[in-house]
XYZ file of C-alpha atoms in Angstrom:
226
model
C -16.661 4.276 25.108
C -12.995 5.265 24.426
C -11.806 8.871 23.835
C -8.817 9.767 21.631
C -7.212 12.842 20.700
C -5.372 13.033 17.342
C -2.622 15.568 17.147
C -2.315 16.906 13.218
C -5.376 15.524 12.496
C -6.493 17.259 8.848
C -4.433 15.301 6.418
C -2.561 12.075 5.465
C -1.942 9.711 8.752
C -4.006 11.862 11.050
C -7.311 12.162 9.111
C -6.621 8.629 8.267
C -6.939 8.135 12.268
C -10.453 9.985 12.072
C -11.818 8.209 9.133
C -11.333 5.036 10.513
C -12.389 5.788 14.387
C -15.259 7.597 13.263
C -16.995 4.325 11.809
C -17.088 2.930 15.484
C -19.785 5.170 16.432
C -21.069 5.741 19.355
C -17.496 3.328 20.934
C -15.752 6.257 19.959
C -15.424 9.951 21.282
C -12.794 11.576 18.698
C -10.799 14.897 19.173
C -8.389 16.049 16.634
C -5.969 18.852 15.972
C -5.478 20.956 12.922
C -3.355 24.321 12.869
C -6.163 25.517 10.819
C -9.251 24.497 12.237
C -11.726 26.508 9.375
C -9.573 23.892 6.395
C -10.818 20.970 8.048
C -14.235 20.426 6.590
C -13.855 17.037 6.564
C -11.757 16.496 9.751
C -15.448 18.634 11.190
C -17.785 16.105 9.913
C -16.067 13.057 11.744
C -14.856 14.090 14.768
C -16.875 15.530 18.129
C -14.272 18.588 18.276
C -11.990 20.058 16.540
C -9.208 21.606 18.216
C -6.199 24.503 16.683
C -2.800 23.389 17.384
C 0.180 25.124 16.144
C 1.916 22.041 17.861
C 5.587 24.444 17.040
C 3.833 27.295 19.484
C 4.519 26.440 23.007
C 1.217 28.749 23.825
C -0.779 26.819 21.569
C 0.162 23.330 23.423
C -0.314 25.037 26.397
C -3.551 25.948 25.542
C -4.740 22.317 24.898
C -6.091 21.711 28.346
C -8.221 24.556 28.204
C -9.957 23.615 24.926
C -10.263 20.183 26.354
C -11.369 20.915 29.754
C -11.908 18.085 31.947
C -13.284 15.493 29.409
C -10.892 12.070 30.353
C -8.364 11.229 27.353
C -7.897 7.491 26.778
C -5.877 7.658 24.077
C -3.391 10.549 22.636
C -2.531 9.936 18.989
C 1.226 11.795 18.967
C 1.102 12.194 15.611
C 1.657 15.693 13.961
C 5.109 15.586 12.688
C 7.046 17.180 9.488
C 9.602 15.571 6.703
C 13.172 17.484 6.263
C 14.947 18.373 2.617
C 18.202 19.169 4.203
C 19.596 15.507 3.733
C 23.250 15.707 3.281
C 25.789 17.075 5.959
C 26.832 20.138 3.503
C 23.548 21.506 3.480
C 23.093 21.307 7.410
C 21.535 24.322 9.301
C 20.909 25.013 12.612
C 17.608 26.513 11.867
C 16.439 23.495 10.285
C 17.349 21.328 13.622
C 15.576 23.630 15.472
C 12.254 23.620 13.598
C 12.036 19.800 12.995
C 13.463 19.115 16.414
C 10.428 20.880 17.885
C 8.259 19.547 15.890
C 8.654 15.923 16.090
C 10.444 15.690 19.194
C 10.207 18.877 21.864
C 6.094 18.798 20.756
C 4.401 15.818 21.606
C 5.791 15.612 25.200
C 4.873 19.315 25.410
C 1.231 17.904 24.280
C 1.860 14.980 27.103
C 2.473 17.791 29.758
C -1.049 19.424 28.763
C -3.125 16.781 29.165
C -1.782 15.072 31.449
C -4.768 15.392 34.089
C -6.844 14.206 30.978
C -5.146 11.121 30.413
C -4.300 10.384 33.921
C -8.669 10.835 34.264
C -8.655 8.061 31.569
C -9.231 4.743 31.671
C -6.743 3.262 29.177
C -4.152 5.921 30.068
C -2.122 5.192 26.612
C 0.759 7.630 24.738
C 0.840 6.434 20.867
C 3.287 8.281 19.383
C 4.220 8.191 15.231
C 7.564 8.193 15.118
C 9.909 6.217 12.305
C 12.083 3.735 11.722
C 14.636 6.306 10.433
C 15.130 7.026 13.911
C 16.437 3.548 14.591
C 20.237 3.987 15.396
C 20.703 0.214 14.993
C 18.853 0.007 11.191
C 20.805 3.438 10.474
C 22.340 1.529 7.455
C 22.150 4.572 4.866
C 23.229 7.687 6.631
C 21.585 11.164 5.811
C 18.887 12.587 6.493
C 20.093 14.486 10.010
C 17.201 16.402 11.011
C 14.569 14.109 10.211
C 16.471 10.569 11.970
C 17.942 12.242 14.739
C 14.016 13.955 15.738
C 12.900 11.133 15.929
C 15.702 9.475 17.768
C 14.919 11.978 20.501
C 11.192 10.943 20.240
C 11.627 7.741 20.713
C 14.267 8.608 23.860
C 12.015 10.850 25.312
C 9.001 8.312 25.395
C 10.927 5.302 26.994
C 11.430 8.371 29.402
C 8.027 9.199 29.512
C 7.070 5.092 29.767
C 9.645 4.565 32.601
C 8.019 7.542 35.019
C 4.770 7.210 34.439
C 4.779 3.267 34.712
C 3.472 3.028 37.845
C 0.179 5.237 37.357
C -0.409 2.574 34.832
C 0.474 4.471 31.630
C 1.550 2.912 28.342
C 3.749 5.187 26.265
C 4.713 3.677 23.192
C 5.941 4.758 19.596
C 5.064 3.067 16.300
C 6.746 3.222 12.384
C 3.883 3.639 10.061
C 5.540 1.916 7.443
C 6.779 3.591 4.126
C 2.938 5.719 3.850
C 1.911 7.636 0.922
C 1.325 10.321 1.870
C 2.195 14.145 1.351
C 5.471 12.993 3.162
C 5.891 9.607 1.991
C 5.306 10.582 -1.823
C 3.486 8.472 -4.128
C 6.171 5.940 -4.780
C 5.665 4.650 -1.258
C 4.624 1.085 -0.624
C 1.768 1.350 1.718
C -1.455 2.617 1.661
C -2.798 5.204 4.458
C -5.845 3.069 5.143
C -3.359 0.176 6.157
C -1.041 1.377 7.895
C -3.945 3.014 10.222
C -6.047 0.034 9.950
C -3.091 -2.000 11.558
C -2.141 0.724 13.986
C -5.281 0.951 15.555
C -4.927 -2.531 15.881
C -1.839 -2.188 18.233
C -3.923 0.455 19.900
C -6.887 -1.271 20.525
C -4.526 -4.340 22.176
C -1.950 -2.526 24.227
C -1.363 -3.466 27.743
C 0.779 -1.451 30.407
C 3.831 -3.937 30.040
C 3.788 -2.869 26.314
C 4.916 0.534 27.341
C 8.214 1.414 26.763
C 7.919 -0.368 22.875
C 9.360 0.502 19.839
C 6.787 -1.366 17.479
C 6.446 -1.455 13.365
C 3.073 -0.872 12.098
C 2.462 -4.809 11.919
C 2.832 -5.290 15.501
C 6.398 -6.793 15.459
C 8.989 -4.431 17.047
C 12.091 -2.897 16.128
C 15.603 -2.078 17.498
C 16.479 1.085 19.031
């Protein structure tokens, strides 16, 4: 039996997550996150708790280990994350930084911090954390963009830091692009569907081994440059 916890788990990605772990059954213990826990009717029917996260509260992360108690993680989904309209350098604010910084950077090492007794009481010990090829300095071919590429830039730095300390206690922290989803943040004219791009996560997920940790992989399983 494996336990996960899905961060942002009512919509798109994340319920995706819970749709497809729930048809494991009994193999499967599945927590998930939602800011608004009494909108998650069907997030409720598939998982065995649902827990509130307001993953831009430091309080609320903070909180996590409480809800969770001492019930071992195996798996943390990072995956609640939000999209950016400033694109262009004119229309830059600092506000803007801030909020999607925290979001899909500053937040799901916060979350790491707050479980970490859970996941070090685990048995697979793994960090799988949604971040984007956007934030790939070497594919940055098209510019623009700033708040969203460079968040999750600083993801993906902060979880080879997160791989290289906790190596040894036989973590693996990885991130993964979910491909081009569509979703409420991909938009319709995207070129995957949600049930593939999970369907192909989970099978990175269900394969990773310690010396994966530290990877930057695509949804497919192939990895990507830094």
């Amino acid at each position: 039996m494996t336990t996960y916890l899905i961060t942002g788990a009512n919509r798109g990605i994340g319920l995706e997550f819970a749709r497809q772990l729930s048809r494991r059954g009994t193999d499967a213990v599945i927590l998930g996150t939602a800011r608004d826990p009494a909108g998650a009717g069907e997030l409720a029917r598939l998982v065995h708790q649902v827990i509130p996260l307001d993953v831009s509260d430091e309080d609320s992360i903070a909180g996590l280990s409480a809800a969770v108690g001492d019930r071992p993680i195996d798996v943390l989904i990072n995956n609640a994350g939000v999209g950016s309209e400033q694109r262009s350098i004119e229309g830059l604010t600092l506000a803007e930084l801030n909020r999607v910084f925290t979001i899909n950077a500053f937040a799901p090492m916060l979350v790491v911090k707050s479980l970490l007794p859970n996941l070090r009481a685990g048995n697979r010990k793994s960090v799988f954390s949604i971040t984007s090829q956007l934030g790939s300095i070497a594919n940055n071919k098209g510019g623009s963009s700033y708040p969203y590429r460079a968040s999750k830039t600083a993801l993906n730095q902060l979880s080879a830091s997160l791989a290289n300390e906790l190596r040894a206690e036989g973590f693996c922290c990885v991130v993964t692009h979910p491909g081009w989803v569509r979703t409420d943040m991909g938009g319709q004219n995207a070129t995957l569907g949600v049930d593939e791009s999970v369907r192909s996560m989970l099978a990175i997920i269900d394969r990773l081994r310690a010396e994966d940790s530290g990877t930057f992989f695509n949804y497919d399983g192939t990895t990507l440059p830094w």
